[in-house]
Amino acid sequence: MQIDMKQPILDKNDQLASELRARFAENRVFVLDLLASPGSGKTSTILATIDALRDEFNIAVIEGDIASNVDAERIKAQGIPAVQINTGGACHLESAMLKRAVDVLDLARLDLIIVENVGNLVCPTDFDLGENAKVMILSVPEGDDKPLKYPGVFQVAEAAVLNKVDTLPVFNFDREAFESAVRQLNPQAPIFPIAATKGDGVEAWAEWLADRIREIQ
């Protein structure tokens, strides 16, 4: 006899995610779930996105990490509300974790919540958080073969951000092969090449996100 524990966990997660989604919709808050490996530049991408959008939208950030509050403190230093979730070893965020973070935010005053999921290319793809969109960040140093190795995360993403493109001359990264693999997995997903720490390419990415936010306001 085999007992599948995964489905009951996902069912419970999805039920709460649906409740969160309704709550976000009621308050017209766009929730972005960012998925990426450790070191891909999630936090630097978030900071660049905040700089590009903060004049138009009220933004908060929810940081998911196994431990520490380093990234949340970097966000707060920019005057942006940030809530830290420490998973204590779990490789992904779940809707129950997100709810606890959301409960301390004033949704009526927000337009955008950026969720920085735990650095992982596998586990977070299975867990609905009630978000409006999942977006995948890959950095050039990680290699152009990641869509082939981790297809699931690229399939669920509504857009892909290719970060650290300023390092292309240094690494053996086949950008054409990467983009072709992404389009085969997810033909509708736009690909945004950026260098987050320098601001290169951020405008196009931020405008895509801004359009999505405006759609629900």
N, C-alpha and C. Protein backbone atom coordinates (compact mmCIF):
# COMPACT_ATOMS: atom_id res chain seq x y z
N MET A 1 0.85 -1.20 0.00
CA MET A 1 0.00 0.00 0.00
C MET A 1 0.88 1.24 0.00
N GLN A 2 0.56 2.19 -0.86
CA GLN A 2 1.33 3.42 -0.95
C GLN A 2 0.46 4.61 -0.59
N ILE A 3 0.95 5.42 0.31
CA ILE A 3 0.21 6.61 0.75
C ILE A 3 0.86 7.84 0.16
N ASP A 4 0.11 8.59 -0.61
CA ASP A 4 0.63 9.81 -1.23
C ASP A 4 0.36 10.99 -0.30
N MET A 5 1.42 11.49 0.34
CA MET A 5 1.26 12.61 1.27
C MET A 5 1.31 13.95 0.55
N LYS A 6 1.84 13.94 -0.68
CA LYS A 6 2.02 15.21 -1.38
C LYS A 6 0.69 15.87 -1.73
N GLN A 7 -0.26 15.07 -2.24
CA GLN A 7 -1.51 15.67 -2.71
C GLN A 7 -2.32 16.33 -1.61
N PRO A 8 -2.48 15.69 -0.43
CA PRO A 8 -3.19 16.41 0.65
C PRO A 8 -2.52 17.72 1.03
N ILE A 9 -1.18 17.74 1.03
CA ILE A 9 -0.45 18.97 1.35
C ILE A 9 -0.74 20.05 0.31
N LEU A 10 -0.70 19.65 -0.98
CA LEU A 10 -0.97 20.60 -2.06
C LEU A 10 -2.41 21.08 -2.03
N ASP A 11 -3.35 20.17 -1.72
CA ASP A 11 -4.76 20.56 -1.67
C ASP A 11 -5.00 21.61 -0.60
N LYS A 12 -4.41 21.40 0.56
CA LYS A 12 -4.55 22.37 1.65
C LYS A 12 -3.91 23.69 1.27
N ASN A 13 -2.75 23.61 0.66
CA ASN A 13 -2.05 24.82 0.22
C ASN A 13 -2.89 25.58 -0.80
N ASP A 14 -3.45 24.86 -1.77
CA ASP A 14 -4.21 25.51 -2.84
C ASP A 14 -5.49 26.16 -2.33
N GLN A 15 -6.10 25.55 -1.33
CA GLN A 15 -7.31 26.14 -0.75
C GLN A 15 -7.01 27.50 -0.13
N LEU A 16 -5.94 27.55 0.65
CA LEU A 16 -5.56 28.82 1.27
C LEU A 16 -5.07 29.81 0.23
N ALA A 17 -4.40 29.32 -0.82
CA ALA A 17 -3.96 30.20 -1.89
C ALA A 17 -5.14 30.86 -2.59
N SER A 18 -6.22 30.11 -2.76
CA SER A 18 -7.42 30.68 -3.38
C SER A 18 -8.01 31.79 -2.51
N GLU A 19 -7.97 31.59 -1.19
CA GLU A 19 -8.46 32.63 -0.28
C GLU A 19 -7.58 33.87 -0.35
N LEU A 20 -6.27 33.66 -0.44
CA LEU A 20 -5.35 34.79 -0.57
C LEU A 20 -5.58 35.52 -1.89
N ARG A 21 -5.79 34.76 -2.95
CA ARG A 21 -6.01 35.38 -4.27
C ARG A 21 -7.24 36.28 -4.25
N ALA A 22 -8.29 35.82 -3.59
CA ALA A 22 -9.51 36.64 -3.49
C ALA A 22 -9.24 37.90 -2.66
N ARG A 23 -8.46 37.74 -1.63
CA ARG A 23 -8.11 38.88 -0.77
C ARG A 23 -7.27 39.90 -1.53
N PHE A 24 -6.32 39.43 -2.31
CA PHE A 24 -5.51 40.34 -3.12
C PHE A 24 -6.37 41.07 -4.15
N ALA A 25 -7.26 40.32 -4.79
CA ALA A 25 -8.13 40.91 -5.82
C ALA A 25 -9.05 41.97 -5.22
N GLU A 26 -9.56 41.70 -4.03
CA GLU A 26 -10.44 42.66 -3.36
C GLU A 26 -9.72 43.97 -3.09
N ASN A 27 -8.44 43.89 -2.78
CA ASN A 27 -7.65 45.08 -2.49
C ASN A 27 -6.89 45.62 -3.69
N ARG A 28 -7.07 44.94 -4.83
CA ARG A 28 -6.40 45.33 -6.08
C ARG A 28 -4.88 45.41 -5.91
N VAL A 29 -4.36 44.39 -5.29
CA VAL A 29 -2.91 44.28 -5.09
C VAL A 29 -2.38 43.21 -6.04
N PHE A 30 -1.36 43.56 -6.80
CA PHE A 30 -0.71 42.60 -7.69
C PHE A 30 0.41 41.92 -6.91
N VAL A 31 0.42 40.60 -6.95
CA VAL A 31 1.43 39.83 -6.22
C VAL A 31 2.32 39.09 -7.21
N LEU A 32 3.61 39.36 -7.12
CA LEU A 32 4.61 38.77 -8.00
C LEU A 32 5.46 37.80 -7.22
N ASP A 33 5.52 36.54 -7.67
CA ASP A 33 6.33 35.51 -7.03
C ASP A 33 7.58 35.29 -7.87
N LEU A 34 8.74 35.67 -7.32
CA LEU A 34 10.00 35.54 -8.04
C LEU A 34 10.69 34.23 -7.68
N LEU A 35 11.01 33.44 -8.70
CA LEU A 35 11.66 32.15 -8.54
C LEU A 35 13.06 32.21 -9.14
N ALA A 36 14.04 31.63 -8.45
CA ALA A 36 15.41 31.67 -8.96
C ALA A 36 16.31 30.84 -8.06
N SER A 37 17.52 30.59 -8.54
CA SER A 37 18.54 29.92 -7.73
C SER A 37 19.19 30.92 -6.78
N PRO A 38 19.85 30.43 -5.73
CA PRO A 38 20.66 31.33 -4.90
C PRO A 38 21.76 31.98 -5.76
N GLY A 39 21.95 33.26 -5.58
CA GLY A 39 23.02 33.95 -6.29
C GLY A 39 22.66 34.46 -7.67
N SER A 40 21.41 34.28 -8.06
CA SER A 40 20.99 34.74 -9.39
C SER A 40 20.78 36.25 -9.46
N GLY A 41 20.66 36.87 -8.30
CA GLY A 41 20.43 38.31 -8.26
C GLY A 41 18.98 38.67 -8.02
N LYS A 42 18.26 37.85 -7.25
CA LYS A 42 16.85 38.16 -6.96
C LYS A 42 16.71 39.49 -6.25
N THR A 43 17.50 39.66 -5.20
CA THR A 43 17.35 40.88 -4.40
C THR A 43 17.78 42.11 -5.19
N SER A 44 18.85 42.01 -5.95
CA SER A 44 19.28 43.15 -6.76
C SER A 44 18.24 43.47 -7.84
N THR A 45 17.60 42.44 -8.37
CA THR A 45 16.52 42.67 -9.34
C THR A 45 15.33 43.35 -8.68
N ILE A 46 15.01 42.92 -7.47
CA ILE A 46 13.92 43.56 -6.73
C ILE A 46 14.24 45.03 -6.47
N LEU A 47 15.45 45.32 -6.05
CA LEU A 47 15.83 46.71 -5.77
C LEU A 47 15.76 47.56 -7.04
N ALA A 48 16.20 47.01 -8.16
CA ALA A 48 16.13 47.76 -9.42
C ALA A 48 14.69 47.97 -9.85
N THR A 49 13.84 46.96 -9.60
CA THR A 49 12.41 47.08 -9.94
C THR A 49 11.75 48.13 -9.07
N ILE A 50 12.08 48.15 -7.80
CA ILE A 50 11.54 49.16 -6.90
C ILE A 50 11.91 50.56 -7.38
N ASP A 51 13.17 50.76 -7.73
CA ASP A 51 13.62 52.07 -8.22
C ASP A 51 12.83 52.51 -9.45
N ALA A 52 12.50 51.55 -10.31
CA ALA A 52 11.80 51.88 -11.55
C ALA A 52 10.31 52.16 -11.34
N LEU A 53 9.71 51.59 -10.29
CA LEU A 53 8.26 51.64 -10.14
C LEU A 53 7.76 52.43 -8.93
N ARG A 54 8.63 52.81 -8.04
CA ARG A 54 8.17 53.36 -6.76
C ARG A 54 7.48 54.70 -6.90
N ASP A 55 7.73 55.45 -7.97
CA ASP A 55 7.05 56.74 -8.14
C ASP A 55 5.58 56.57 -8.52
N GLU A 56 5.23 55.41 -9.08
CA GLU A 56 3.85 55.18 -9.50
C GLU A 56 3.09 54.25 -8.55
N PHE A 57 3.78 53.29 -7.95
CA PHE A 57 3.10 52.27 -7.17
C PHE A 57 3.65 52.20 -5.75
N ASN A 58 2.76 51.83 -4.83
CA ASN A 58 3.16 51.53 -3.46
C ASN A 58 3.53 50.05 -3.38
N ILE A 59 4.73 49.78 -2.90
CA ILE A 59 5.32 48.45 -3.00
C ILE A 59 5.70 47.92 -1.62
N ALA A 60 5.53 46.62 -1.43
CA ALA A 60 6.06 45.92 -0.26
C ALA A 60 6.73 44.64 -0.75
N VAL A 61 7.62 44.12 0.06
CA VAL A 61 8.37 42.91 -0.30
C VAL A 61 8.25 41.88 0.80
N ILE A 62 8.06 40.64 0.42
CA ILE A 62 8.09 39.51 1.35
C ILE A 62 9.28 38.65 0.98
N GLU A 63 10.20 38.49 1.92
CA GLU A 63 11.45 37.77 1.67
C GLU A 63 11.38 36.36 2.24
N GLY A 64 11.60 35.36 1.40
CA GLY A 64 11.63 33.98 1.86
C GLY A 64 13.05 33.44 1.85
N ASP A 65 13.52 33.01 3.00
CA ASP A 65 14.86 32.43 3.13
C ASP A 65 14.81 31.30 4.14
N ILE A 66 15.75 30.38 4.02
CA ILE A 66 15.86 29.34 5.02
C ILE A 66 16.24 29.93 6.37
N ALA A 67 17.13 30.93 6.35
CA ALA A 67 17.54 31.61 7.58
C ALA A 67 18.01 33.01 7.24
N SER A 68 18.15 33.84 8.28
CA SER A 68 18.66 35.22 8.22
C SER A 68 17.61 36.21 7.73
N ASN A 69 17.91 37.49 7.91
CA ASN A 69 17.04 38.57 7.45
C ASN A 69 17.83 39.60 6.66
N VAL A 70 18.94 39.17 6.07
CA VAL A 70 19.84 40.08 5.38
C VAL A 70 19.13 40.81 4.23
N ASP A 71 18.41 40.05 3.41
CA ASP A 71 17.76 40.66 2.24
C ASP A 71 16.64 41.61 2.65
N ALA A 72 15.88 41.24 3.66
CA ALA A 72 14.81 42.13 4.12
C ALA A 72 15.36 43.45 4.62
N GLU A 73 16.50 43.41 5.29
CA GLU A 73 17.10 44.64 5.79
C GLU A 73 17.57 45.52 4.63
N ARG A 74 18.05 44.91 3.55
CA ARG A 74 18.45 45.69 2.38
C ARG A 74 17.25 46.40 1.76
N ILE A 75 16.11 45.72 1.75
CA ILE A 75 14.88 46.33 1.21
C ILE A 75 14.41 47.47 2.11
N LYS A 76 14.39 47.22 3.40
CA LYS A 76 13.93 48.24 4.34
C LYS A 76 14.80 49.49 4.28
N ALA A 77 16.07 49.30 4.00
CA ALA A 77 16.98 50.45 3.91
C ALA A 77 16.60 51.39 2.78
N GLN A 78 15.81 50.91 1.83
CA GLN A 78 15.33 51.74 0.73
C GLN A 78 13.97 52.36 1.03
N GLY A 79 13.50 52.20 2.25
CA GLY A 79 12.22 52.79 2.65
C GLY A 79 11.01 52.00 2.21
N ILE A 80 11.20 50.73 1.93
CA ILE A 80 10.13 49.86 1.45
C ILE A 80 9.77 48.87 2.55
N PRO A 81 8.47 48.69 2.87
CA PRO A 81 8.09 47.69 3.87
C PRO A 81 8.54 46.30 3.43
N ALA A 82 9.13 45.55 4.34
CA ALA A 82 9.61 44.20 4.03
C ALA A 82 9.32 43.29 5.20
N VAL A 83 8.82 42.10 4.89
CA VAL A 83 8.53 41.09 5.90
C VAL A 83 9.39 39.87 5.60
N GLN A 84 10.09 39.38 6.61
CA GLN A 84 10.96 38.23 6.45
C GLN A 84 10.24 36.95 6.85
N ILE A 85 10.32 35.93 5.98
CA ILE A 85 9.86 34.59 6.32
C ILE A 85 11.08 33.68 6.35
N ASN A 86 11.35 33.06 7.48
CA ASN A 86 12.39 32.05 7.57
C ASN A 86 11.73 30.68 7.62
N THR A 87 12.05 29.85 6.64
CA THR A 87 11.36 28.56 6.51
C THR A 87 11.95 27.48 7.42
N GLY A 88 13.11 27.74 8.01
CA GLY A 88 13.70 26.77 8.91
C GLY A 88 14.15 25.50 8.23
N GLY A 89 14.43 25.58 6.94
CA GLY A 89 14.91 24.41 6.21
C GLY A 89 14.07 24.05 5.00
N ALA A 90 12.82 24.47 4.98
CA ALA A 90 11.95 24.17 3.83
C ALA A 90 12.47 24.89 2.59
N CYS A 91 12.40 24.22 1.44
CA CYS A 91 13.01 24.74 0.21
C CYS A 91 12.06 25.59 -0.61
N HIS A 92 10.93 25.99 -0.03
CA HIS A 92 9.95 26.78 -0.77
C HIS A 92 9.03 27.49 0.22
N LEU A 93 8.32 28.48 -0.28
CA LEU A 93 7.27 29.12 0.50
C LEU A 93 5.95 28.41 0.23
N GLU A 94 5.09 28.39 1.23
CA GLU A 94 3.74 27.85 1.10
C GLU A 94 2.74 28.95 1.43
N SER A 95 1.50 28.75 1.04
CA SER A 95 0.49 29.80 1.21
C SER A 95 0.27 30.14 2.68
N ALA A 96 0.40 29.16 3.58
CA ALA A 96 0.22 29.46 5.01
C ALA A 96 1.32 30.39 5.51
N MET A 97 2.53 30.20 5.01
CA MET A 97 3.62 31.11 5.38
C MET A 97 3.35 32.51 4.85
N LEU A 98 2.90 32.56 3.60
CA LEU A 98 2.64 33.86 2.99
C LEU A 98 1.53 34.60 3.73
N LYS A 99 0.50 33.87 4.13
CA LYS A 99 -0.61 34.50 4.84
C LYS A 99 -0.13 35.21 6.10
N ARG A 100 0.77 34.57 6.85
CA ARG A 100 1.26 35.19 8.07
C ARG A 100 2.00 36.49 7.77
N ALA A 101 2.72 36.51 6.66
CA ALA A 101 3.43 37.73 6.26
C ALA A 101 2.46 38.80 5.79
N VAL A 102 1.48 38.38 5.00
CA VAL A 102 0.49 39.33 4.46
C VAL A 102 -0.32 39.98 5.58
N ASP A 103 -0.57 39.23 6.63
CA ASP A 103 -1.39 39.74 7.73
C ASP A 103 -0.78 40.96 8.42
N VAL A 104 0.51 41.16 8.28
CA VAL A 104 1.14 42.32 8.92
C VAL A 104 1.27 43.51 7.96
N LEU A 105 0.81 43.33 6.72
CA LEU A 105 0.85 44.41 5.74
C LEU A 105 -0.51 45.06 5.61
N ASP A 106 -0.52 46.34 5.27
CA ASP A 106 -1.77 47.07 5.03
C ASP A 106 -2.07 47.00 3.53
N LEU A 107 -2.85 45.99 3.13
CA LEU A 107 -3.10 45.76 1.71
C LEU A 107 -3.81 46.94 1.06
N ALA A 108 -4.62 47.66 1.81
CA ALA A 108 -5.36 48.78 1.24
C ALA A 108 -4.44 49.89 0.75
N ARG A 109 -3.22 49.91 1.23
CA ARG A 109 -2.26 50.96 0.85
C ARG A 109 -1.25 50.49 -0.19
N LEU A 110 -1.38 49.25 -0.66
CA LEU A 110 -0.39 48.68 -1.56
C LEU A 110 -0.93 48.44 -2.96
N ASP A 111 -0.03 48.53 -3.93
CA ASP A 111 -0.34 48.18 -5.32
C ASP A 111 0.38 46.92 -5.75
N LEU A 112 1.55 46.68 -5.16
CA LEU A 112 2.40 45.57 -5.59
C LEU A 112 3.09 44.94 -4.38
N ILE A 113 3.01 43.62 -4.30
CA ILE A 113 3.81 42.85 -3.35
C ILE A 113 4.74 41.95 -4.15
N ILE A 114 6.03 42.10 -3.91
CA ILE A 114 7.01 41.23 -4.55
C ILE A 114 7.43 40.17 -3.54
N VAL A 115 7.24 38.92 -3.91
CA VAL A 115 7.62 37.81 -3.05
C VAL A 115 8.92 37.22 -3.59
N GLU A 116 9.96 37.27 -2.77
CA GLU A 116 11.21 36.61 -3.14
C GLU A 116 11.19 35.21 -2.55
N ASN A 117 10.91 34.23 -3.39
CA ASN A 117 10.80 32.86 -2.91
C ASN A 117 12.18 32.33 -2.53
N VAL A 118 12.20 31.20 -1.84
CA VAL A 118 13.46 30.58 -1.45
C VAL A 118 14.24 30.18 -2.71
N GLY A 119 15.55 30.39 -2.69
CA GLY A 119 16.36 30.07 -3.86
C GLY A 119 16.33 28.59 -4.19
N ASN A 120 15.61 28.24 -5.25
CA ASN A 120 15.42 26.83 -5.62
C ASN A 120 14.72 26.79 -6.97
N LEU A 121 15.14 25.90 -7.84
CA LEU A 121 14.52 25.81 -9.16
C LEU A 121 13.51 24.68 -9.28
N VAL A 122 13.22 23.99 -8.18
CA VAL A 122 12.33 22.84 -8.26
C VAL A 122 11.08 23.03 -7.39
N CYS A 123 11.26 23.01 -6.06
CA CYS A 123 10.13 22.96 -5.13
C CYS A 123 9.10 24.09 -5.30
N PRO A 124 9.51 25.35 -5.47
CA PRO A 124 8.52 26.43 -5.50
C PRO A 124 7.52 26.35 -6.66
N THR A 125 7.85 25.59 -7.69
CA THR A 125 6.94 25.52 -8.85
C THR A 125 5.62 24.86 -8.51
N ASP A 126 5.60 23.99 -7.50
CA ASP A 126 4.39 23.23 -7.17
C ASP A 126 3.43 23.97 -6.26
N PHE A 127 3.88 25.07 -5.65
CA PHE A 127 3.09 25.69 -4.59
C PHE A 127 2.51 27.02 -5.04
N ASP A 128 1.19 27.04 -5.15
CA ASP A 128 0.45 28.25 -5.46
C ASP A 128 0.43 29.13 -4.22
N LEU A 129 0.74 30.40 -4.39
CA LEU A 129 0.72 31.35 -3.27
C LEU A 129 -0.42 32.36 -3.40
N GLY A 130 -1.27 32.17 -4.40
CA GLY A 130 -2.31 33.17 -4.65
C GLY A 130 -1.80 34.33 -5.46
N GLU A 131 -0.61 34.17 -6.03
CA GLU A 131 0.04 35.25 -6.77
C GLU A 131 -0.65 35.51 -8.11
N ASN A 132 -0.41 36.69 -8.66
CA ASN A 132 -0.89 37.01 -10.00
C ASN A 132 0.04 36.46 -11.07
N ALA A 133 1.32 36.36 -10.75
CA ALA A 133 2.28 35.85 -11.74
C ALA A 133 3.52 35.31 -11.04
N LYS A 134 4.05 34.24 -11.59
CA LYS A 134 5.38 33.76 -11.23
C LYS A 134 6.34 34.20 -12.33
N VAL A 135 7.50 34.67 -11.93
CA VAL A 135 8.53 35.08 -12.90
C VAL A 135 9.84 34.41 -12.50
N MET A 136 10.54 33.91 -13.50
CA MET A 136 11.79 33.20 -13.30
C MET A 136 12.97 34.13 -13.57
N ILE A 137 13.96 34.12 -12.68
CA ILE A 137 15.20 34.86 -12.89
C ILE A 137 16.34 33.85 -13.05
N LEU A 138 17.09 33.99 -14.12
CA LEU A 138 18.30 33.19 -14.31
C LEU A 138 19.45 34.16 -14.57
N SER A 139 20.61 33.87 -13.99
CA SER A 139 21.77 34.72 -14.25
C SER A 139 22.71 34.02 -15.22
N VAL A 140 23.42 34.81 -15.98
CA VAL A 140 24.35 34.28 -16.99
C VAL A 140 25.35 33.28 -16.41
N PRO A 141 25.95 33.53 -15.24
CA PRO A 141 26.93 32.58 -14.72
C PRO A 141 26.37 31.18 -14.44
N GLU A 142 25.04 31.05 -14.32
CA GLU A 142 24.44 29.74 -14.04
C GLU A 142 24.45 28.82 -15.26
N GLY A 143 24.59 29.37 -16.45
CA GLY A 143 24.66 28.54 -17.64
C GLY A 143 23.38 28.55 -18.46
N ASP A 144 23.54 28.36 -19.77
CA ASP A 144 22.39 28.42 -20.68
C ASP A 144 21.59 27.13 -20.72
N ASP A 145 22.04 26.08 -20.01
CA ASP A 145 21.37 24.78 -20.07
C ASP A 145 20.27 24.61 -19.02
N LYS A 146 20.03 25.61 -18.19
CA LYS A 146 19.07 25.45 -17.11
C LYS A 146 17.64 25.17 -17.58
N PRO A 147 17.16 25.74 -18.69
CA PRO A 147 15.82 25.36 -19.14
C PRO A 147 15.71 23.87 -19.46
N LEU A 148 16.80 23.26 -19.91
CA LEU A 148 16.79 21.83 -20.23
C LEU A 148 16.81 21.00 -18.95
N LYS A 149 17.51 21.47 -17.94
CA LYS A 149 17.63 20.72 -16.69
C LYS A 149 16.45 20.93 -15.75
N TYR A 150 15.85 22.11 -15.79
CA TYR A 150 14.76 22.45 -14.88
C TYR A 150 13.57 23.02 -15.67
N PRO A 151 12.97 22.23 -16.53
CA PRO A 151 11.92 22.77 -17.41
C PRO A 151 10.69 23.28 -16.68
N GLY A 152 10.37 22.67 -15.52
CA GLY A 152 9.14 23.03 -14.83
C GLY A 152 9.05 24.49 -14.46
N VAL A 153 10.15 25.05 -13.95
CA VAL A 153 10.11 26.44 -13.49
C VAL A 153 9.93 27.40 -14.66
N PHE A 154 10.48 27.05 -15.82
CA PHE A 154 10.30 27.91 -16.99
C PHE A 154 8.90 27.77 -17.58
N GLN A 155 8.28 26.62 -17.38
CA GLN A 155 6.93 26.42 -17.89
C GLN A 155 5.88 27.17 -17.09
N VAL A 156 6.09 27.32 -15.78
CA VAL A 156 5.10 28.03 -14.96
C VAL A 156 5.31 29.53 -14.95
N ALA A 157 6.47 29.99 -15.40
CA ALA A 157 6.78 31.43 -15.35
C ALA A 157 6.05 32.19 -16.46
N GLU A 158 5.53 33.34 -16.11
CA GLU A 158 4.89 34.19 -17.12
C GLU A 158 5.90 35.07 -17.84
N ALA A 159 7.09 35.16 -17.30
CA ALA A 159 8.18 35.89 -17.95
C ALA A 159 9.49 35.35 -17.40
N ALA A 160 10.54 35.52 -18.16
CA ALA A 160 11.87 35.12 -17.72
C ALA A 160 12.79 36.34 -17.76
N VAL A 161 13.52 36.54 -16.67
CA VAL A 161 14.49 37.62 -16.59
C VAL A 161 15.88 36.99 -16.66
N LEU A 162 16.67 37.40 -17.63
CA LEU A 162 18.05 36.93 -17.74
C LEU A 162 18.94 38.02 -17.15
N ASN A 163 19.44 37.76 -15.95
CA ASN A 163 20.20 38.76 -15.21
C ASN A 163 21.71 38.60 -15.45
N LYS A 164 22.43 39.66 -15.16
CA LYS A 164 23.90 39.72 -15.26
C LYS A 164 24.37 39.57 -16.71
N VAL A 165 23.62 40.16 -17.65
CA VAL A 165 24.03 40.07 -19.05
C VAL A 165 25.33 40.83 -19.31
N ASP A 166 25.71 41.69 -18.38
CA ASP A 166 26.99 42.39 -18.53
C ASP A 166 28.18 41.44 -18.39
N THR A 167 27.93 40.22 -17.90
CA THR A 167 29.01 39.23 -17.76
C THR A 167 29.07 38.27 -18.94
N LEU A 168 28.27 38.46 -19.96
CA LEU A 168 28.27 37.55 -21.11
C LEU A 168 29.66 37.37 -21.73
N PRO A 169 30.47 38.41 -21.84
CA PRO A 169 31.80 38.22 -22.43
C PRO A 169 32.72 37.31 -21.61
N VAL A 170 32.38 37.11 -20.34
CA VAL A 170 33.24 36.34 -19.45
C VAL A 170 32.87 34.86 -19.43
N PHE A 171 31.59 34.56 -19.62
CA PHE A 171 31.10 33.19 -19.48
C PHE A 171 30.72 32.59 -20.83
N ASN A 172 30.83 31.29 -20.91
CA ASN A 172 30.47 30.57 -22.12
C ASN A 172 28.97 30.32 -22.12
N PHE A 173 28.22 31.39 -22.31
CA PHE A 173 26.75 31.34 -22.26
C PHE A 173 26.21 31.55 -23.66
N ASP A 174 25.49 30.55 -24.17
CA ASP A 174 24.90 30.63 -25.50
C ASP A 174 23.50 31.23 -25.37
N ARG A 175 23.42 32.53 -25.57
CA ARG A 175 22.15 33.23 -25.36
C ARG A 175 21.08 32.76 -26.35
N GLU A 176 21.47 32.50 -27.58
CA GLU A 176 20.50 32.04 -28.58
C GLU A 176 19.93 30.68 -28.18
N ALA A 177 20.79 29.78 -27.69
CA ALA A 177 20.33 28.46 -27.27
C ALA A 177 19.40 28.58 -26.06
N PHE A 178 19.75 29.45 -25.13
CA PHE A 178 18.91 29.67 -23.95
C PHE A 178 17.53 30.17 -24.34
N GLU A 179 17.49 31.20 -25.17
CA GLU A 179 16.21 31.77 -25.56
C GLU A 179 15.37 30.78 -26.36
N SER A 180 16.01 29.99 -27.18
CA SER A 180 15.29 28.98 -27.96
C SER A 180 14.67 27.93 -27.04
N ALA A 181 15.44 27.51 -26.04
CA ALA A 181 14.93 26.50 -25.10
C ALA A 181 13.75 27.05 -24.30
N VAL A 182 13.84 28.30 -23.86
CA VAL A 182 12.74 28.91 -23.10
C VAL A 182 11.49 28.98 -23.97
N ARG A 183 11.64 29.39 -25.21
CA ARG A 183 10.47 29.54 -26.09
C ARG A 183 9.83 28.20 -26.42
N GLN A 184 10.62 27.15 -26.47
CA GLN A 184 10.05 25.83 -26.70
C GLN A 184 9.21 25.38 -25.51
N LEU A 185 9.68 25.72 -24.31
CA LEU A 185 8.96 25.35 -23.09
C LEU A 185 7.76 26.26 -22.83
N ASN A 186 7.89 27.52 -23.20
CA ASN A 186 6.89 28.53 -22.84
C ASN A 186 6.87 29.62 -23.90
N PRO A 187 6.21 29.38 -25.03
CA PRO A 187 6.25 30.32 -26.16
C PRO A 187 5.72 31.71 -25.84
N GLN A 188 4.85 31.82 -24.84
CA GLN A 188 4.22 33.11 -24.55
C GLN A 188 5.03 33.99 -23.61
N ALA A 189 6.03 33.42 -22.97
CA ALA A 189 6.77 34.17 -21.94
C ALA A 189 7.80 35.11 -22.56
N PRO A 190 7.71 36.40 -22.30
CA PRO A 190 8.76 37.30 -22.77
C PRO A 190 10.04 37.09 -21.97
N ILE A 191 11.17 37.38 -22.60
CA ILE A 191 12.48 37.24 -21.96
C ILE A 191 13.10 38.63 -21.85
N PHE A 192 13.47 39.01 -20.63
CA PHE A 192 14.02 40.35 -20.40
C PHE A 192 15.48 40.24 -19.99
N PRO A 193 16.42 40.61 -20.86
CA PRO A 193 17.83 40.63 -20.49
C PRO A 193 18.15 41.89 -19.69
N ILE A 194 18.71 41.73 -18.51
CA ILE A 194 19.01 42.88 -17.67
C ILE A 194 20.37 42.72 -16.99
N ALA A 195 20.90 43.83 -16.52
CA ALA A 195 22.02 43.83 -15.57
C ALA A 195 21.51 44.65 -14.39
N ALA A 196 20.94 43.97 -13.40
CA ALA A 196 20.19 44.65 -12.34
C ALA A 196 21.01 45.67 -11.59
N THR A 197 22.25 45.36 -11.28
CA THR A 197 23.06 46.28 -10.48
C THR A 197 23.46 47.53 -11.25
N LYS A 198 23.39 47.46 -12.59
CA LYS A 198 23.74 48.61 -13.42
C LYS A 198 22.51 49.31 -14.00
N GLY A 199 21.37 48.65 -13.91
CA GLY A 199 20.13 49.23 -14.44
C GLY A 199 19.89 48.93 -15.90
N ASP A 200 20.78 48.23 -16.55
CA ASP A 200 20.62 47.95 -17.99
C ASP A 200 19.42 47.02 -18.21
N GLY A 201 18.54 47.41 -19.12
CA GLY A 201 17.41 46.56 -19.49
C GLY A 201 16.26 46.56 -18.50
N VAL A 202 16.42 47.22 -17.37
CA VAL A 202 15.39 47.17 -16.32
C VAL A 202 14.12 47.88 -16.77
N GLU A 203 14.25 48.92 -17.58
CA GLU A 203 13.08 49.70 -17.99
C GLU A 203 12.04 48.84 -18.70
N ALA A 204 12.47 47.99 -19.62
CA ALA A 204 11.53 47.15 -20.37
C ALA A 204 10.85 46.15 -19.44
N TRP A 205 11.64 45.53 -18.56
CA TRP A 205 11.07 44.59 -17.59
C TRP A 205 10.06 45.30 -16.68
N ALA A 206 10.42 46.46 -16.16
CA ALA A 206 9.55 47.19 -15.25
C ALA A 206 8.27 47.66 -15.94
N GLU A 207 8.37 48.02 -17.20
CA GLU A 207 7.17 48.47 -17.92
C GLU A 207 6.21 47.30 -18.15
N TRP A 208 6.75 46.12 -18.43
CA TRP A 208 5.90 44.92 -18.56
C TRP A 208 5.15 44.68 -17.25
N LEU A 209 5.87 44.75 -16.13
CA LEU A 209 5.24 44.55 -14.83
C LEU A 209 4.23 45.65 -14.53
N ALA A 210 4.58 46.88 -14.84
CA ALA A 210 3.66 48.00 -14.59
C ALA A 210 2.36 47.82 -15.36
N ASP A 211 2.44 47.36 -16.59
CA ASP A 211 1.23 47.12 -17.37
C ASP A 211 0.35 46.07 -16.70
N ARG A 212 0.97 45.04 -16.14
CA ARG A 212 0.21 44.00 -15.46
C ARG A 212 -0.48 44.56 -14.21
N ILE A 213 0.21 45.41 -13.50
CA ILE A 213 -0.38 46.01 -12.28
C ILE A 213 -1.56 46.90 -12.65
N ARG A 214 -1.37 47.71 -13.70
CA ARG A 214 -2.44 48.63 -14.10
C ARG A 214 -3.70 47.89 -14.53
N GLU A 215 -3.55 46.70 -15.05
CA GLU A 215 -4.71 45.92 -15.51
C GLU A 215 -5.70 45.61 -14.40
N ILE A 216 -5.23 45.54 -13.16
CA ILE A 216 -6.13 45.16 -12.07
C ILE A 216 -6.58 46.36 -11.23
N GLN A 217 -6.13 47.54 -11.61
CA GLN A 217 -6.48 48.72 -10.81
C GLN A 217 -7.71 49.44 -11.37
